XYZ file of C-alpha atoms in Angstrom:
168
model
C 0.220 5.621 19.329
C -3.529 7.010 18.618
C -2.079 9.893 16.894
C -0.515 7.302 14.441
C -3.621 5.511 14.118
C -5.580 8.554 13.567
C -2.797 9.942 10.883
C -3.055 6.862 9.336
C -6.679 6.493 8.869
C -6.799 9.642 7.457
C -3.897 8.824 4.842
C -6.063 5.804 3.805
C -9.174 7.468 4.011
C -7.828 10.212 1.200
C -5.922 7.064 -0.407
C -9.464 5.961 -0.676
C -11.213 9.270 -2.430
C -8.529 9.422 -5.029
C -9.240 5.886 -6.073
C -12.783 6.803 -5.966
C -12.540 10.417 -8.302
C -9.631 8.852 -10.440
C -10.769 5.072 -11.007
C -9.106 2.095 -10.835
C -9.075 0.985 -14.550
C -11.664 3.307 -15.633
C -12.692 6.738 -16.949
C -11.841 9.490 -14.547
C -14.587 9.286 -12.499
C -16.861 6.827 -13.562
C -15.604 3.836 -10.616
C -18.235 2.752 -8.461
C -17.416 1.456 -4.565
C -18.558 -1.597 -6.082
C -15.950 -1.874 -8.379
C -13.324 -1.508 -6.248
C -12.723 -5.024 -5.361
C -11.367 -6.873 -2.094
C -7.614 -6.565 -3.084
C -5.478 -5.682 -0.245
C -4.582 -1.714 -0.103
C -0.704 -1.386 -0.622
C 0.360 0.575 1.892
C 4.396 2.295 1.379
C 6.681 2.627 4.381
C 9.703 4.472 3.614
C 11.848 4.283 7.068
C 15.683 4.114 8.173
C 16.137 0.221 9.433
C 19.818 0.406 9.190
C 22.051 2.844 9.784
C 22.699 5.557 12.487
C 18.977 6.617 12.507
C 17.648 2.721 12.758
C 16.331 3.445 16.282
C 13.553 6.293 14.787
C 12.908 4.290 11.853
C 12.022 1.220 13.590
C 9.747 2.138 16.698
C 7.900 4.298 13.553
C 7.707 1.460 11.465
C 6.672 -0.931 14.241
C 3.716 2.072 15.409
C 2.563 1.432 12.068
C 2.276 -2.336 12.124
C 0.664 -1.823 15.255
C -2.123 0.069 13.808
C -2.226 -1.917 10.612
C -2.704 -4.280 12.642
C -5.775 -2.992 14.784
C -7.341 -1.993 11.282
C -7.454 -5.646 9.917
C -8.529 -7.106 12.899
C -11.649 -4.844 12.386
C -12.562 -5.429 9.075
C -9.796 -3.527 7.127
C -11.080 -0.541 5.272
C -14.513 -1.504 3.744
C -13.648 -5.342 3.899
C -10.051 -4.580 2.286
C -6.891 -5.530 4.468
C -3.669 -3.108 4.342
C -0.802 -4.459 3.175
C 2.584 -2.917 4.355
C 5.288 -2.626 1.565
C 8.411 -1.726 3.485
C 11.729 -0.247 2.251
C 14.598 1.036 4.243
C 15.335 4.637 3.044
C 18.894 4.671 5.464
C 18.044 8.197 6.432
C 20.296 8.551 3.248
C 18.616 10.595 0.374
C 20.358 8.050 -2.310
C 18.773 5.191 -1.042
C 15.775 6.670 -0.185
C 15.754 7.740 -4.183
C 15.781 3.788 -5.142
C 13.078 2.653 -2.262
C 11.311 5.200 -3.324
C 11.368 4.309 -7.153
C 10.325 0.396 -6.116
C 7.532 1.772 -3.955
C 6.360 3.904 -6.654
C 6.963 1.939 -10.188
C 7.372 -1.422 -8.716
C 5.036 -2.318 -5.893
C 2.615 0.500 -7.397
C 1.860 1.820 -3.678
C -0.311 5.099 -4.248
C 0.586 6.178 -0.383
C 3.918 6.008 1.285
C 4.468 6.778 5.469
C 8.052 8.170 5.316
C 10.683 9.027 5.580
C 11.444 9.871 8.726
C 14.561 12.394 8.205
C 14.264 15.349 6.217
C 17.103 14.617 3.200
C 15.079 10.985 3.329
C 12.165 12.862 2.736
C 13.096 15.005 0.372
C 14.407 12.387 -2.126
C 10.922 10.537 -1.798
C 8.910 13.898 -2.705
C 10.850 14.093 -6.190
C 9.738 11.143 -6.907
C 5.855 10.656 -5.074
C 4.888 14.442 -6.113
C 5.514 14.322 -9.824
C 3.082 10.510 -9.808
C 0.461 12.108 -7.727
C 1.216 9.416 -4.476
C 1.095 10.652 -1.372
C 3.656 10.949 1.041
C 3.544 11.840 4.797
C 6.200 11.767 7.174
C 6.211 11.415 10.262
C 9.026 13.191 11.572
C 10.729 15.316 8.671
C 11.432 18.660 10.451
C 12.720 20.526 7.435
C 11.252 23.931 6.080
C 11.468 22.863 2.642
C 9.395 19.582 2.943
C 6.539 22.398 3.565
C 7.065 23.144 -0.176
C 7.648 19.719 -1.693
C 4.474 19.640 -3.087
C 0.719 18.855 -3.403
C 1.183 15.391 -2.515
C 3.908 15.282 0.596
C 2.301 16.175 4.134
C 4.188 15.707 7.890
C 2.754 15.196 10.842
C 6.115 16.880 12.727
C 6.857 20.931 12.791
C 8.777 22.597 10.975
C 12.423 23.628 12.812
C 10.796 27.045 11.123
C 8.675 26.506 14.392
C 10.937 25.320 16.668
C 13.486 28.063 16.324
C 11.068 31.001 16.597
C 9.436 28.870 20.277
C 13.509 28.526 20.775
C 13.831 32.280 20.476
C 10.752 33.366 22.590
């Protein structure tokens, strides 16, 4: 659970710096904290709720309302409360292409916490790398989400890793 908390706050806390460098409705570069406002921060969770991988996607998903949670009840992030946006990717790339595309264009989240499969994963990153959100997952263990771009990060190894420990 602290490793989640910790992950998170550093999602939010680079969430934060891009708003800061890129502006919220101004030049590049030219916002001030000040201008930032007290809206909630819009926070993306892309997770399997249904389907044969439920049971991963919901204790994630519920480790993250946990710790969404603990961050309000101190203060939120410089007086601003998180606000969870939550989408059930299936552990199906095809529906995690359309949560994904609401996250994104819809509810205008610029960080997402998913998916948690690979193929899940993978879908999102098409999508999140190309609009410059962030995506980290938390348990993708696919080499190729290593090179789905500037924006996607895990916070699980790659089965690169596992099968060279697995040979040793």
């Amino acid at each position: 659970m602290k490793i989640f908390f910790w992950i998170l706050a550093a999602v939010l806390v680079i969430w934060g710096g891009t708003q800061l460098f890129n502006g919220e409705g101004g030049e590049q570069g030219t916002t001030n904290v000040s201008d930032i406002g007290t809206e909630q921060i819009k926070l993306g969770v892309l997770l399997p709720l249904t389907g044969d991988a439920a049971s991963y996607g919901e204790s994630e998903s519920r480790a993250i309302q946990i710790a969404v949670e603990e961050i309000n009840s101190a203060g939120g992030i410089n007086g601003r409360q998180i606000e969870l946006v939550v989408e059930d990717g299936k552990c199906d790339p095809q529906a995690a292409g359309t949560a994904t595309q609401k996250l994104v264009n819809v509810d205008r989240v610029k960080v997402i916490v998913g998916g948690a499969c690979s193929g899940e994963t993978l879908a999102a990153a098409e999508i999140t790398n190309p609009a410059k959100v962030i995506l980290i997952s938390p348990s993708a263990s696919s080499p190729k989400v290593t090179a789905a771009g500037d924006f996607v990060f895990r916070t699980y190894p790659s089965d690169a890793l596992a099968g060279k420990i697995a040979a040793k």
